[in-house]
mmCIF file of C-alpha atoms and ligand atoms in Angstrom:
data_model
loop_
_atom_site.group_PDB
_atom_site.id
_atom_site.type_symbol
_atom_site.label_atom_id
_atom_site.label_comp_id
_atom_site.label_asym_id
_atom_site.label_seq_id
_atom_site.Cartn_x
_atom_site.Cartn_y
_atom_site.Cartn_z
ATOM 1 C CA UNK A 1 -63.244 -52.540 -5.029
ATOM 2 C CA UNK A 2 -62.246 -55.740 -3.849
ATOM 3 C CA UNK A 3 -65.230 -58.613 -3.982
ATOM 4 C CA UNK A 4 -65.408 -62.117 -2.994
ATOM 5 C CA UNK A 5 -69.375 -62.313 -3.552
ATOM 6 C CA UNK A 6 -68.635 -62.173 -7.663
ATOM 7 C CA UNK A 7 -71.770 -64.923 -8.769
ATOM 8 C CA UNK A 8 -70.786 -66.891 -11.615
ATOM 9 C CA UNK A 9 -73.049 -64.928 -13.937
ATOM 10 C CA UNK A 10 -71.154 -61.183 -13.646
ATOM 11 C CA UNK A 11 -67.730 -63.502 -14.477
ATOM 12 C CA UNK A 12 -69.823 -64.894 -17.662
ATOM 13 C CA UNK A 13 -70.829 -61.184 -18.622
ATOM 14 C CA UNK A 14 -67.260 -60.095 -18.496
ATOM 15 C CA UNK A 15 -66.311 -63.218 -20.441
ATOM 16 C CA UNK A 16 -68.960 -61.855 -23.186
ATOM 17 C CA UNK A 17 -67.938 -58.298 -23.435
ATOM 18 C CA UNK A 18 -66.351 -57.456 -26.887
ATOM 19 C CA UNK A 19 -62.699 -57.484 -26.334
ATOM 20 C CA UNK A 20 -61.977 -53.979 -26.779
ATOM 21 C CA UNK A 21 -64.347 -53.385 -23.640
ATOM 22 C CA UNK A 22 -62.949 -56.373 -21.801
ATOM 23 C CA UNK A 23 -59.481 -55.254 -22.431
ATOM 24 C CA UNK A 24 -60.103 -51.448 -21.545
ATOM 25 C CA UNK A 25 -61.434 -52.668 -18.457
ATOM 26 C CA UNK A 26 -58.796 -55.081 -17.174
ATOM 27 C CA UNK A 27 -56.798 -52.435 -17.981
ATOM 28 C CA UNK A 28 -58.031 -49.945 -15.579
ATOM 29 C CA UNK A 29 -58.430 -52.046 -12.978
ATOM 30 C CA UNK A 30 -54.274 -52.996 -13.625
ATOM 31 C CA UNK A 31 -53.610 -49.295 -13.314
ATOM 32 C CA UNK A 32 -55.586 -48.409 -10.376
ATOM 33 C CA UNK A 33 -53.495 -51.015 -8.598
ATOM 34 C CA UNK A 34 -50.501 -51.809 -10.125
ATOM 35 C CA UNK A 35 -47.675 -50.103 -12.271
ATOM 36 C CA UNK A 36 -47.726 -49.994 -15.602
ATOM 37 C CA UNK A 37 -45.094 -52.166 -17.573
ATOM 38 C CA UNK A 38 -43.625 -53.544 -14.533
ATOM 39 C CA UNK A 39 -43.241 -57.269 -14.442
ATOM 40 C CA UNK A 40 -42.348 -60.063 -11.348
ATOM 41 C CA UNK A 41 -39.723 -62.330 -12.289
ATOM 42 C CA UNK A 42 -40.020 -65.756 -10.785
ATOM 43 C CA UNK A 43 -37.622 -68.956 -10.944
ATOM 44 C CA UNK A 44 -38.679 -72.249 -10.875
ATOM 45 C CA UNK A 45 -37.091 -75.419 -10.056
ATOM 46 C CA UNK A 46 -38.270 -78.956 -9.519
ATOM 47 C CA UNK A 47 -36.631 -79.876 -6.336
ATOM 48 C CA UNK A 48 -38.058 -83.497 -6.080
ATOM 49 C CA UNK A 49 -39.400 -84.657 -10.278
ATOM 50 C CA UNK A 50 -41.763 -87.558 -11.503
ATOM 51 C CA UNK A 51 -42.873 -90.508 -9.850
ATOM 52 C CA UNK A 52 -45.616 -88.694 -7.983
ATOM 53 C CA UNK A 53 -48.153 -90.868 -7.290
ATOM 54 C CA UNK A 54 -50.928 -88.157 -8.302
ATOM 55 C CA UNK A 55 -52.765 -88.969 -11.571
ATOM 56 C CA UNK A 56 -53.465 -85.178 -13.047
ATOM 57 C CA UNK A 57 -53.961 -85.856 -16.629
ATOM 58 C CA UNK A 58 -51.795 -82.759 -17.808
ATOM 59 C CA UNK A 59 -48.893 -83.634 -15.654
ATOM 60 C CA UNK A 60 -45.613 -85.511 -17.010
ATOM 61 C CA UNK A 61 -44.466 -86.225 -13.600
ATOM 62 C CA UNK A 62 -47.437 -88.517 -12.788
ATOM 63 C CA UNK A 63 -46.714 -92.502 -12.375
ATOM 64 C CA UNK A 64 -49.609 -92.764 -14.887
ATOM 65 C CA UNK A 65 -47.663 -91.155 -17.382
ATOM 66 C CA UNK A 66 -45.646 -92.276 -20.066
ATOM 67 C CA UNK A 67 -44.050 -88.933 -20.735
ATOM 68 C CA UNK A 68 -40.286 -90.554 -19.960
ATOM 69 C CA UNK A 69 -39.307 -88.444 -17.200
ATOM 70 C CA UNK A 70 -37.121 -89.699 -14.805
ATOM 71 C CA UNK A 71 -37.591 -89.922 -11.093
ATOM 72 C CA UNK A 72 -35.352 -88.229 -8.798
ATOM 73 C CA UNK A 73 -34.566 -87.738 -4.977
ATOM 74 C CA UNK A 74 -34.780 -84.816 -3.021
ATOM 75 C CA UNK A 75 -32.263 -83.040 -4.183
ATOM 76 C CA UNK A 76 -29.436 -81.632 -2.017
ATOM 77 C CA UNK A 77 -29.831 -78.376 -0.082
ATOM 78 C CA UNK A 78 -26.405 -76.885 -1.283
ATOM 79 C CA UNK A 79 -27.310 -77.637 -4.963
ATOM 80 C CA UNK A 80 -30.677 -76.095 -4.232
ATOM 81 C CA UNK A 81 -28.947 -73.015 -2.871
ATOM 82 C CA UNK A 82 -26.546 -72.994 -5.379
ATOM 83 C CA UNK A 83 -29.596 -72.599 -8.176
ATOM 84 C CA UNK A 84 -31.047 -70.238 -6.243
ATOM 85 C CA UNK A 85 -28.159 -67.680 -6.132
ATOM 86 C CA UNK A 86 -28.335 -68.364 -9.778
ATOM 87 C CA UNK A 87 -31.625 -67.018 -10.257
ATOM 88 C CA UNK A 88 -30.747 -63.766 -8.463
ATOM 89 C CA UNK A 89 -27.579 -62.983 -10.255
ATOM 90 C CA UNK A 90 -30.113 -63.477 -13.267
ATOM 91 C CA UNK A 91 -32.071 -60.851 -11.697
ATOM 92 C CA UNK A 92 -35.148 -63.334 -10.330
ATOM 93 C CA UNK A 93 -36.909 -61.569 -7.706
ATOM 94 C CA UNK A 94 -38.942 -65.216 -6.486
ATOM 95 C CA UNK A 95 -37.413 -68.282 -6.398
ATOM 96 C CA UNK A 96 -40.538 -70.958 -6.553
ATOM 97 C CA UNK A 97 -39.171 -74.363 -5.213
ATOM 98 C CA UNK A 98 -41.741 -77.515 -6.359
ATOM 99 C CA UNK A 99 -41.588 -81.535 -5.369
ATOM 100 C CA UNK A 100 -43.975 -84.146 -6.956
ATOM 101 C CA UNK A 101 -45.427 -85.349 -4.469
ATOM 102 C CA UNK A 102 -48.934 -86.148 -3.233
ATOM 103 C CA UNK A 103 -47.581 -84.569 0.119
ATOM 104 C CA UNK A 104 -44.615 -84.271 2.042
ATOM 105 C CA UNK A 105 -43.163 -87.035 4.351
ATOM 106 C CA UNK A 106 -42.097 -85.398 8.141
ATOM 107 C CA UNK A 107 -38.717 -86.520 6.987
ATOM 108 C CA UNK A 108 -38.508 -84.324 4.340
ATOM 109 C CA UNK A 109 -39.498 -81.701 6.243
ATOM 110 C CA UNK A 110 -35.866 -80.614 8.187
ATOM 111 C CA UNK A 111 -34.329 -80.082 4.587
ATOM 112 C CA UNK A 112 -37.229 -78.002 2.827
ATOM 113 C CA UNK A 113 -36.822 -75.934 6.065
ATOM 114 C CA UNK A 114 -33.414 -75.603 5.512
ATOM 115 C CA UNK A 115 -33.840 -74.690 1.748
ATOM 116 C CA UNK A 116 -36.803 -72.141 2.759
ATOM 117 C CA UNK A 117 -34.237 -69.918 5.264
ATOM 118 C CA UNK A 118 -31.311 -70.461 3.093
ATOM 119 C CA UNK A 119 -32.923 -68.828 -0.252
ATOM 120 C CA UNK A 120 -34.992 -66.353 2.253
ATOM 121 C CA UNK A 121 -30.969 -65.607 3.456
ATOM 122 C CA UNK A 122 -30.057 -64.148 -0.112
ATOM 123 C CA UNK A 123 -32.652 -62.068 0.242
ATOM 124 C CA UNK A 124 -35.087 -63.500 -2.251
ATOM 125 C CA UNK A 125 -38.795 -64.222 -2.056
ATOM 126 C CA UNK A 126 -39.435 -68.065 -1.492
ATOM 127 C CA UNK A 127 -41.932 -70.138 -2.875
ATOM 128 C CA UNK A 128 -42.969 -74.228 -2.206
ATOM 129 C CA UNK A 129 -45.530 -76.166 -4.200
ATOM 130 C CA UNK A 130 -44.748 -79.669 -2.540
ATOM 131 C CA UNK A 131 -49.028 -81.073 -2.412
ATOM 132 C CA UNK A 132 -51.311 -81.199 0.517
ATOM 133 C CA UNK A 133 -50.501 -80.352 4.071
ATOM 134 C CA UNK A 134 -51.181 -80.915 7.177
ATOM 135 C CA UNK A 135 -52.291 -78.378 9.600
ATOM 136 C CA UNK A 136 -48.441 -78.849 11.210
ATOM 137 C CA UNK A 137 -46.314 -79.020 8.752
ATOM 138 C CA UNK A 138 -48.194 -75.865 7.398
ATOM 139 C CA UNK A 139 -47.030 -74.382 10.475
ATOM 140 C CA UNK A 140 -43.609 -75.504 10.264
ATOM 141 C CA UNK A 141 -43.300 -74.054 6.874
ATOM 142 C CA UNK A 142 -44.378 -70.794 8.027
ATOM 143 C CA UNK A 143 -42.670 -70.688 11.199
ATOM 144 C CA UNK A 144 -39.555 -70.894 8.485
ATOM 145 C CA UNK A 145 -40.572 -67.760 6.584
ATOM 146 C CA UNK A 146 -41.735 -69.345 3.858
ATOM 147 C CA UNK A 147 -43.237 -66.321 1.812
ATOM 148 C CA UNK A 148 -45.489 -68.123 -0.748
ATOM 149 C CA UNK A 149 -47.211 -71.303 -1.157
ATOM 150 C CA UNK A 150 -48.624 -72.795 -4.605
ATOM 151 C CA UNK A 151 -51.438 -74.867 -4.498
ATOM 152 C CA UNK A 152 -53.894 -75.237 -7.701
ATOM 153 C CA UNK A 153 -57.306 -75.632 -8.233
ATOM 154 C CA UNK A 154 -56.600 -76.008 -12.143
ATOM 155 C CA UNK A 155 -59.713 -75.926 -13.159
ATOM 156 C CA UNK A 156 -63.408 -75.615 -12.570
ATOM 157 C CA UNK A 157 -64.745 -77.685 -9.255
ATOM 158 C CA UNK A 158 -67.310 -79.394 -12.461
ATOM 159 C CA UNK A 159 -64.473 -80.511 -14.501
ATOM 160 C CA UNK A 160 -61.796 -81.160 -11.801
ATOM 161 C CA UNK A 161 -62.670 -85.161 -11.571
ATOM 162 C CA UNK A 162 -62.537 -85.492 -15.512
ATOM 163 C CA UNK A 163 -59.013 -84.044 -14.864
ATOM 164 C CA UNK A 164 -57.796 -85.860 -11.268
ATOM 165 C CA UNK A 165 -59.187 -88.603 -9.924
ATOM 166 C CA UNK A 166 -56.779 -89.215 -6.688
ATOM 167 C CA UNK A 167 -58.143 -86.085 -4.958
ATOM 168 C CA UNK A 168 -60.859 -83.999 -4.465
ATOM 169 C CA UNK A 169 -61.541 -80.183 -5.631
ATOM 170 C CA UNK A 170 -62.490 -79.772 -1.512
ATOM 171 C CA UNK A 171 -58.886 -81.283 -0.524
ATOM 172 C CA UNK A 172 -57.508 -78.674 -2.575
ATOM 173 C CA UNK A 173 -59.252 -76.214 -0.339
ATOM 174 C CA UNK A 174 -58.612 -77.618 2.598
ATOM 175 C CA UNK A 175 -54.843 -77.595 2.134
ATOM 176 C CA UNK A 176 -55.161 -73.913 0.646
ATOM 177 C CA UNK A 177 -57.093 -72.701 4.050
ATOM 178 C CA UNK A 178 -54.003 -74.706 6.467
ATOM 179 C CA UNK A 179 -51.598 -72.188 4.091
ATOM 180 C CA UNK A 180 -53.455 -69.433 5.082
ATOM 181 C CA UNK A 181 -54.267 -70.183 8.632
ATOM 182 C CA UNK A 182 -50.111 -70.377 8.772
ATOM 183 C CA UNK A 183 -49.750 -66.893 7.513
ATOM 184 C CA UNK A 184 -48.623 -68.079 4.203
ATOM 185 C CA UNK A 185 -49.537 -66.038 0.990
ATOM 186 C CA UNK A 186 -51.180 -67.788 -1.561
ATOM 187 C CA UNK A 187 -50.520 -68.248 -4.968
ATOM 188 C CA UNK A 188 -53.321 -70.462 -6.545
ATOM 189 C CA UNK A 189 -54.906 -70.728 -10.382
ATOM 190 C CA UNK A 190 -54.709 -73.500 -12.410
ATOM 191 C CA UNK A 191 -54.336 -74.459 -16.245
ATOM 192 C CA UNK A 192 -56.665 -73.063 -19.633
ATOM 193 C CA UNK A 193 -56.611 -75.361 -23.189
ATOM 194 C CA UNK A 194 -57.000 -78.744 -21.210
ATOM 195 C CA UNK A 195 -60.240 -78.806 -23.698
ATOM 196 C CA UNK A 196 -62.419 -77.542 -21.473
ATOM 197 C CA UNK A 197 -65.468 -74.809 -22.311
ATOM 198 C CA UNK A 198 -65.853 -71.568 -21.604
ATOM 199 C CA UNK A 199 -68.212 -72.340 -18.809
ATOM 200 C CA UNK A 200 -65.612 -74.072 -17.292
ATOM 201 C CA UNK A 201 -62.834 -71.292 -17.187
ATOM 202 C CA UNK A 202 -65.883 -69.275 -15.961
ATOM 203 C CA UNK A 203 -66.228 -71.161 -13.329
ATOM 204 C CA UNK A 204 -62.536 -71.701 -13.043
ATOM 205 C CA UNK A 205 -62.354 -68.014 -12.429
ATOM 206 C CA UNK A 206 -64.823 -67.614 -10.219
ATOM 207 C CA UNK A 207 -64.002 -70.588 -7.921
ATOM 208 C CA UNK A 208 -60.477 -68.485 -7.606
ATOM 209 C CA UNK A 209 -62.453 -65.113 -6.769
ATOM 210 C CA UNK A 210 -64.949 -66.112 -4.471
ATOM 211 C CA UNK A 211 -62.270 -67.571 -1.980
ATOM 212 C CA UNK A 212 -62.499 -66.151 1.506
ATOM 213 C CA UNK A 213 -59.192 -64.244 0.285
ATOM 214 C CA UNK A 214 -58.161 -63.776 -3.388
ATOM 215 C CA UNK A 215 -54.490 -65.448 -3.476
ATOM 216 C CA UNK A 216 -52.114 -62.956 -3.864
ATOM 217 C CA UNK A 217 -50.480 -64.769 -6.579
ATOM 218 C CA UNK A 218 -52.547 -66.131 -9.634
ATOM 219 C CA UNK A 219 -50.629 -68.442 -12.040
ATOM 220 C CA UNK A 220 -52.676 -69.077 -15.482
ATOM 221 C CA UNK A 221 -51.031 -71.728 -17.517
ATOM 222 C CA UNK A 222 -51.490 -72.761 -20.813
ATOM 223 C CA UNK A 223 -51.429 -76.399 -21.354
ATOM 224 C CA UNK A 224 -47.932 -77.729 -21.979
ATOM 225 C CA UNK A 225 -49.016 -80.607 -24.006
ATOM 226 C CA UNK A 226 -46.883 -83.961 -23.066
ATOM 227 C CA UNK A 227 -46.699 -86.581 -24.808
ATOM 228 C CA UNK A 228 -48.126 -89.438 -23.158
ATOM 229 C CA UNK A 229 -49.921 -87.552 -20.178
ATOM 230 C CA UNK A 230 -53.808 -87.704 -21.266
ATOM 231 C CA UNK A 231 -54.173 -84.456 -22.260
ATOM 232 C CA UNK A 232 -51.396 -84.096 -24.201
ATOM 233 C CA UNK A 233 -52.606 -86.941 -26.210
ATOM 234 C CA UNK A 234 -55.727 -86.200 -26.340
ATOM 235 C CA UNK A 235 -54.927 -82.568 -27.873
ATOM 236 C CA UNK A 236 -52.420 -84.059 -30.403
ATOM 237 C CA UNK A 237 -55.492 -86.327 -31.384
ATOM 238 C CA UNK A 238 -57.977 -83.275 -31.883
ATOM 239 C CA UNK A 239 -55.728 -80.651 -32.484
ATOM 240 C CA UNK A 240 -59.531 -78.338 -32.738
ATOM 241 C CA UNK A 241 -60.057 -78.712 -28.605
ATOM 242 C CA UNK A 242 -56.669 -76.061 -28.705
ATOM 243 C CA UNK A 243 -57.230 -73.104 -26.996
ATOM 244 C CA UNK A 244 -57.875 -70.084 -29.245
ATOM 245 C CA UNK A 245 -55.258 -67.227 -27.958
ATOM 246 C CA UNK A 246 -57.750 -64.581 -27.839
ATOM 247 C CA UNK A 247 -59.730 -66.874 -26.016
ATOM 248 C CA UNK A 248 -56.715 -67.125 -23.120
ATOM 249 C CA UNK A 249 -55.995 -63.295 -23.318
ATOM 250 C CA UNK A 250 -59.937 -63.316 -22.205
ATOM 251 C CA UNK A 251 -58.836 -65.271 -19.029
ATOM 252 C CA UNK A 252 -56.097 -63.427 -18.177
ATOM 253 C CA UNK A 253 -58.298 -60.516 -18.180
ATOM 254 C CA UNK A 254 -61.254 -61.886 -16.443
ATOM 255 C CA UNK A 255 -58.740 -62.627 -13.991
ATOM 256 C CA UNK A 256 -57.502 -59.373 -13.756
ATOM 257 C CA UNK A 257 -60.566 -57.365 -13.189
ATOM 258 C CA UNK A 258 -62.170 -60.590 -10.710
ATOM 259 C CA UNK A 259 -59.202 -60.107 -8.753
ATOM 260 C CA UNK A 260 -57.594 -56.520 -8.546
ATOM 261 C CA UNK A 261 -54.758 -57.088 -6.506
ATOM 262 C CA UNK A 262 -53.536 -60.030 -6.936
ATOM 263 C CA UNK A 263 -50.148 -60.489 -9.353
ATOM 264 C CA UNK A 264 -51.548 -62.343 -12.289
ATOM 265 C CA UNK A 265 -48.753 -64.583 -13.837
ATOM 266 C CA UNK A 266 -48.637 -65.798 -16.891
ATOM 267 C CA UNK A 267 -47.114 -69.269 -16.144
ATOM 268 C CA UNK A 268 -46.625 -72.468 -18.252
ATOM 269 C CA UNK A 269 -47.130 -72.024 -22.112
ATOM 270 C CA UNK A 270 -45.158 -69.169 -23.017
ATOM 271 C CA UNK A 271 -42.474 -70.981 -25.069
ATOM 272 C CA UNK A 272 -45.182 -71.468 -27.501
ATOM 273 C CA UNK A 273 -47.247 -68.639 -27.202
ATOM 274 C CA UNK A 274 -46.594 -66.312 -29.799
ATOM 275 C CA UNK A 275 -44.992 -62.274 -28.391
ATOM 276 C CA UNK A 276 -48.491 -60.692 -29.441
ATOM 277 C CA UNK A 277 -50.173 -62.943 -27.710
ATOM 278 C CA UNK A 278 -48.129 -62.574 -24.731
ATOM 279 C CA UNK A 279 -48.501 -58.891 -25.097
ATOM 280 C CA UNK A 280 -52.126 -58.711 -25.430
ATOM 281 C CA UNK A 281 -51.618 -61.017 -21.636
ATOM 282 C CA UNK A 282 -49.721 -58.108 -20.200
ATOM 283 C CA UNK A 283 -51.929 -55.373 -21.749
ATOM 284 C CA UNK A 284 -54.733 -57.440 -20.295
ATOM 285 C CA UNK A 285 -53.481 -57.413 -16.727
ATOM 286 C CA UNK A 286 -50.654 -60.201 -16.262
ATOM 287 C CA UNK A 287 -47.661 -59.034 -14.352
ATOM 288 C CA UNK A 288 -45.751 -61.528 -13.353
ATOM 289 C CA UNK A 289 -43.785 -64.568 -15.384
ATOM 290 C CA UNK A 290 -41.598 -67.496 -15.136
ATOM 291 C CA UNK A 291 -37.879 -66.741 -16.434
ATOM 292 C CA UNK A 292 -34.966 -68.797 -17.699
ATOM 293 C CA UNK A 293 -35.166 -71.853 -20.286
ATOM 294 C CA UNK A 294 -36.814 -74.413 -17.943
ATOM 295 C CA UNK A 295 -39.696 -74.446 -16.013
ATOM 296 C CA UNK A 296 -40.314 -78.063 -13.841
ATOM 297 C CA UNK A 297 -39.831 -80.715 -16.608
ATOM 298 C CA UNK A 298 -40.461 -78.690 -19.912
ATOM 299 C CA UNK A 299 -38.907 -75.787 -22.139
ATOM 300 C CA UNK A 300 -39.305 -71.953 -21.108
ATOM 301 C CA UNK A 301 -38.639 -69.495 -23.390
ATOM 302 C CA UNK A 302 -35.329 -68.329 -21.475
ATOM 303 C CA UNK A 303 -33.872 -64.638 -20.242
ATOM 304 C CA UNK A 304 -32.367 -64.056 -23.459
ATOM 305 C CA UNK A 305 -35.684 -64.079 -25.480
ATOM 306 C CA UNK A 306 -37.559 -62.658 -22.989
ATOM 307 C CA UNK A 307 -34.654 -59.806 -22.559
ATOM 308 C CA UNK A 308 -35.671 -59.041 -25.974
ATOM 309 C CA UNK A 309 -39.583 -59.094 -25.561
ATOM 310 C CA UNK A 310 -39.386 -56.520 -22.635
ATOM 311 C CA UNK A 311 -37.176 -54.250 -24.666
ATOM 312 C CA UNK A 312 -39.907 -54.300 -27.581
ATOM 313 C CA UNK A 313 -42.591 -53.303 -25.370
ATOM 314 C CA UNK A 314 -40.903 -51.071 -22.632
ATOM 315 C CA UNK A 315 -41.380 -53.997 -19.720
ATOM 316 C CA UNK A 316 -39.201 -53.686 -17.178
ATOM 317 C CA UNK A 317 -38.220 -56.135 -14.168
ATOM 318 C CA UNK A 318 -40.536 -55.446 -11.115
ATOM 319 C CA UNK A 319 -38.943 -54.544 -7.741
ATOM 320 C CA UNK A 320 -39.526 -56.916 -4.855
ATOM 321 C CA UNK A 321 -43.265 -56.444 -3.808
ATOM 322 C CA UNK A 322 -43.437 -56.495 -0.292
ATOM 323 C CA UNK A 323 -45.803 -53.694 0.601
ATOM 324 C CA UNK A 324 -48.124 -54.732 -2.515
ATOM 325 C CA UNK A 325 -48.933 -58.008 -0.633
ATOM 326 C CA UNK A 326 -49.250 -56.522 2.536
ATOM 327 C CA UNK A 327 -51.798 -54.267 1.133
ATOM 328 C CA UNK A 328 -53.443 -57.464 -0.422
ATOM 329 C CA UNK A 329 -53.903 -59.042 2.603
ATOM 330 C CA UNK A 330 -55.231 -55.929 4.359
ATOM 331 C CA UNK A 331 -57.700 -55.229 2.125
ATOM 332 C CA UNK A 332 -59.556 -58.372 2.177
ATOM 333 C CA UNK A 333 -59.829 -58.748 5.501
HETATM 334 N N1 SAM B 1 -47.270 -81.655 -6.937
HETATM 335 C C1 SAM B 1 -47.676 -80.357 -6.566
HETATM 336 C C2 SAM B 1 -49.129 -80.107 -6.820
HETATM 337 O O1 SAM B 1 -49.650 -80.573 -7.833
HETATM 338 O O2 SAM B 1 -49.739 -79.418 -6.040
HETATM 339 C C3 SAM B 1 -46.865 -79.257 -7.181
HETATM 340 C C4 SAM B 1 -46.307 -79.327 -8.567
HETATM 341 S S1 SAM B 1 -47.470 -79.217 -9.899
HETATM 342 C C5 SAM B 1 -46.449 -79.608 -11.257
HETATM 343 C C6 SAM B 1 -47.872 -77.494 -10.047
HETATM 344 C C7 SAM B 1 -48.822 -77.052 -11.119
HETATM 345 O O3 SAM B 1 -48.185 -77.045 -12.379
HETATM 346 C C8 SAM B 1 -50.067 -77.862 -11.362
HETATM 347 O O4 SAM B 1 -51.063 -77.621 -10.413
HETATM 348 C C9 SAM B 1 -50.485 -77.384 -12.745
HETATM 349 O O5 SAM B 1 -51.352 -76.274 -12.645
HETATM 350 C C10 SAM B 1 -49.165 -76.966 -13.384
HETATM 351 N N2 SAM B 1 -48.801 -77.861 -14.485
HETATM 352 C C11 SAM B 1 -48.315 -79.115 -14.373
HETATM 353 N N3 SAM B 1 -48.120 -79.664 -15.588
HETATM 354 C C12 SAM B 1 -48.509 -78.738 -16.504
HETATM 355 C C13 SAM B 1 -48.570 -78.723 -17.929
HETATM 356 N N4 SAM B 1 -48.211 -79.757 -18.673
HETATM 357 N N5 SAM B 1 -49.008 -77.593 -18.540
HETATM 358 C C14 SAM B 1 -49.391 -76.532 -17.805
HETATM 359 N N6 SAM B 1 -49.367 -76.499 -16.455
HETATM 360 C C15 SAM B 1 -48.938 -77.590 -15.800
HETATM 361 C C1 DTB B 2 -47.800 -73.193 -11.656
HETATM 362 O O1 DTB B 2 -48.995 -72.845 -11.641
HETATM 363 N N1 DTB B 2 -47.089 -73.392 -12.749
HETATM 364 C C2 DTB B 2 -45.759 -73.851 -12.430
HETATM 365 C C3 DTB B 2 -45.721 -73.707 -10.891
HETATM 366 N N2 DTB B 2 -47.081 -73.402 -10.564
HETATM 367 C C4 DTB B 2 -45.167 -74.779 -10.049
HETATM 368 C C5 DTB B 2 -45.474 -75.216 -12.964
HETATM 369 C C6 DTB B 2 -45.626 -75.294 -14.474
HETATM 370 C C7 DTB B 2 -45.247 -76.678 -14.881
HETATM 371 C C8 DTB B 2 -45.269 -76.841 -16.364
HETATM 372 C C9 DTB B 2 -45.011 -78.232 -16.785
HETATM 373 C C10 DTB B 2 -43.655 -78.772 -16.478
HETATM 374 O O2 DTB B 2 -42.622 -78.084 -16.688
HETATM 375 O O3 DTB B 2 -43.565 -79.946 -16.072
HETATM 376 FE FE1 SF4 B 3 -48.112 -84.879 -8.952
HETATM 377 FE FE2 SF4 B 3 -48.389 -82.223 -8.926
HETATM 378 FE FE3 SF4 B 3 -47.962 -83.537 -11.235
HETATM 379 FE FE4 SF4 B 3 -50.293 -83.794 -10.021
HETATM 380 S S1 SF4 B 3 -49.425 -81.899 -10.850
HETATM 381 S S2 SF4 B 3 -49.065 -85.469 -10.875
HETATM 382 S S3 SF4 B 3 -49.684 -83.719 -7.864
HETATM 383 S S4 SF4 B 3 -46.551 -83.365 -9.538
#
């Protein structure tokens, strides 16, 4: 059954169960809805890196970072094209296009247009992360066919200002209900082992699966700590506030059973993340990752590694999951 009413309280008692119980559950919800030992593959590329005027503590691409990453332009729509028809010949079923930014200008708008229909032309799934939008240039994204748009809550709405300070938890959901008013999927979650407690990831959760609509795509990252964001220093300082990987196999499947239907990827993190920890994450209800050896500004594991991870476990590549998120949509209406 698909619930938006979950009270914080049932996603704390799932949290609790012992993790054979927690697992066995997450894992029949998975099956009822999904199948088994399929996984999405997604592409990332950073379009527009650093000098985003944002101040997210985890983020390297912040101006009040010192993580040494260089700002760039908009890049070029041809070169965007060019890596996108990259990531399908590498078998990439989404290509996920993201810009630090705090928004986008109107004059950037002509060119992401132009790199929406373009990957959308080589028959790929398309989706933006590019910061908060207006109620028009929403529109104009979907007008384009944009399939997908990633917008974050990260965390719990409690913990959200120890995290950002330059906007609010309710600007997050303002932008994520112009997405949807557009006709835009969502694909929404957030980051685990920023330090925070459990009663923060349950509310993390449950912020995600009490929307009007669960997003049809949930990313869970692990922290990518970067030296010289805040979090990344202040993890290398108490190495103890590091998440425990049971502890984020627990998310994943908290996620999984809060929100049946939605593809539950298992995001940043992986290149450190250790392959039975990663399989316990797909036993536990994740079905969807990020391929190739970068992800925006750090290290991915990359297709060859990966290649050999799927072999060891019998994952294979997911087909393109059209009717899936039309059923998604449907059913919680
Ligand atoms: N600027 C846009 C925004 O924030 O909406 C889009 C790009 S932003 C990099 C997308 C997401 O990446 C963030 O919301 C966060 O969840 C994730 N992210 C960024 N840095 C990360 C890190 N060091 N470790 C894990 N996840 C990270
Ligand atoms: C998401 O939730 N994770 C992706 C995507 N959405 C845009 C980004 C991960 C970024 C990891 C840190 C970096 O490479 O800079
Ligand atoms: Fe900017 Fe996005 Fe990084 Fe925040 S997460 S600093 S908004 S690029």
């Amino acid at each position: 059954m698909i619930r938006t009413d979950w009270t914080r309280d049932e996603i704390a008692v799932l949290f609790d169960l012992p993790f054979d119980e927690l697992m066995y559950q997450a894992q029949t919800v998975h099956r009822a809805h999904h199948a088994v030992g399929e996984v999405q593959l997604c592409t990332l590329l950073s379009i527009k890196t650093g000098g985003c005027p944002e101040d997210c503590g985890y983020c390297s691409q912040s101006v009040h970072a010192d993580s040494g990453v260089k700002a760039t332009k908009l890049m070029d729509v041809q070169a965007v094209l060019q890596r996108a028809a990259e990531a399908k010949d590498a078998g990439s079923q989404r290509f996920c296009m993201g810009a630090a930014w705090r928004n986008p200008k109107d004059r950037d708008m002509d060119a992401i247009v132009a790199m929406i229909e373009g990957v959308r032309g080589m028959g790929m799934e398309t989706c933006m992360t590019l910061g908060m939008l207006t109620p028009d240039q929403a529109r104009r994204l979907g007008a384009a066919g944009l399939d997908y748009y990633n917008h974050n809550i990260d965390t719990s709405p409690e913990r959200y200002g120890d995290v950002i300070t330059t906007r609010s938890f309710a600007e997050r959901l303002d932008t994520l209900e112009q997405v949807r008013a557009a006709g835009i999927n969502v694909c929404c979650g957030g980051i685990v082992g920023m330090g925070e407690t459990r009663e923060d990831r349950v509310g993390f959760v449950h912020a995600l699966a009490t929307l009007p609509r669960h997003p049809e795509s949930v990313p869970v990252n692990a922290l990518v700590p970067v030296k010289g964001t805040v979090l990344g220093d202040m993890l290398a300082d108490t190495p103890l506030a590091k998440i425990d990987d049971i502890e984020f196999v627990r998310t994943v499947a908290v996620a999984r059973i809060a929100m049946p239907l939605s593809m539950v990827r298992l995001s940043a993190g992986r290149e450190s993340m250790s392959e039975a920890t990663q399989a316990l994450c797909f036993m536990a209800g994740a079905n969807s990752i990020f391929t190739g050896d970068k992800l925006l500004t750090t290290g991915n594991r990359g297709d060859s590694a990966d290649a050999a991870l799927f072999a060891k476990l019998g994952l294979k590549a997911m087909a393109a999951e059209e009717p899936m998120r039309a059923r998604v949509c449907e059913a919680a209406e």
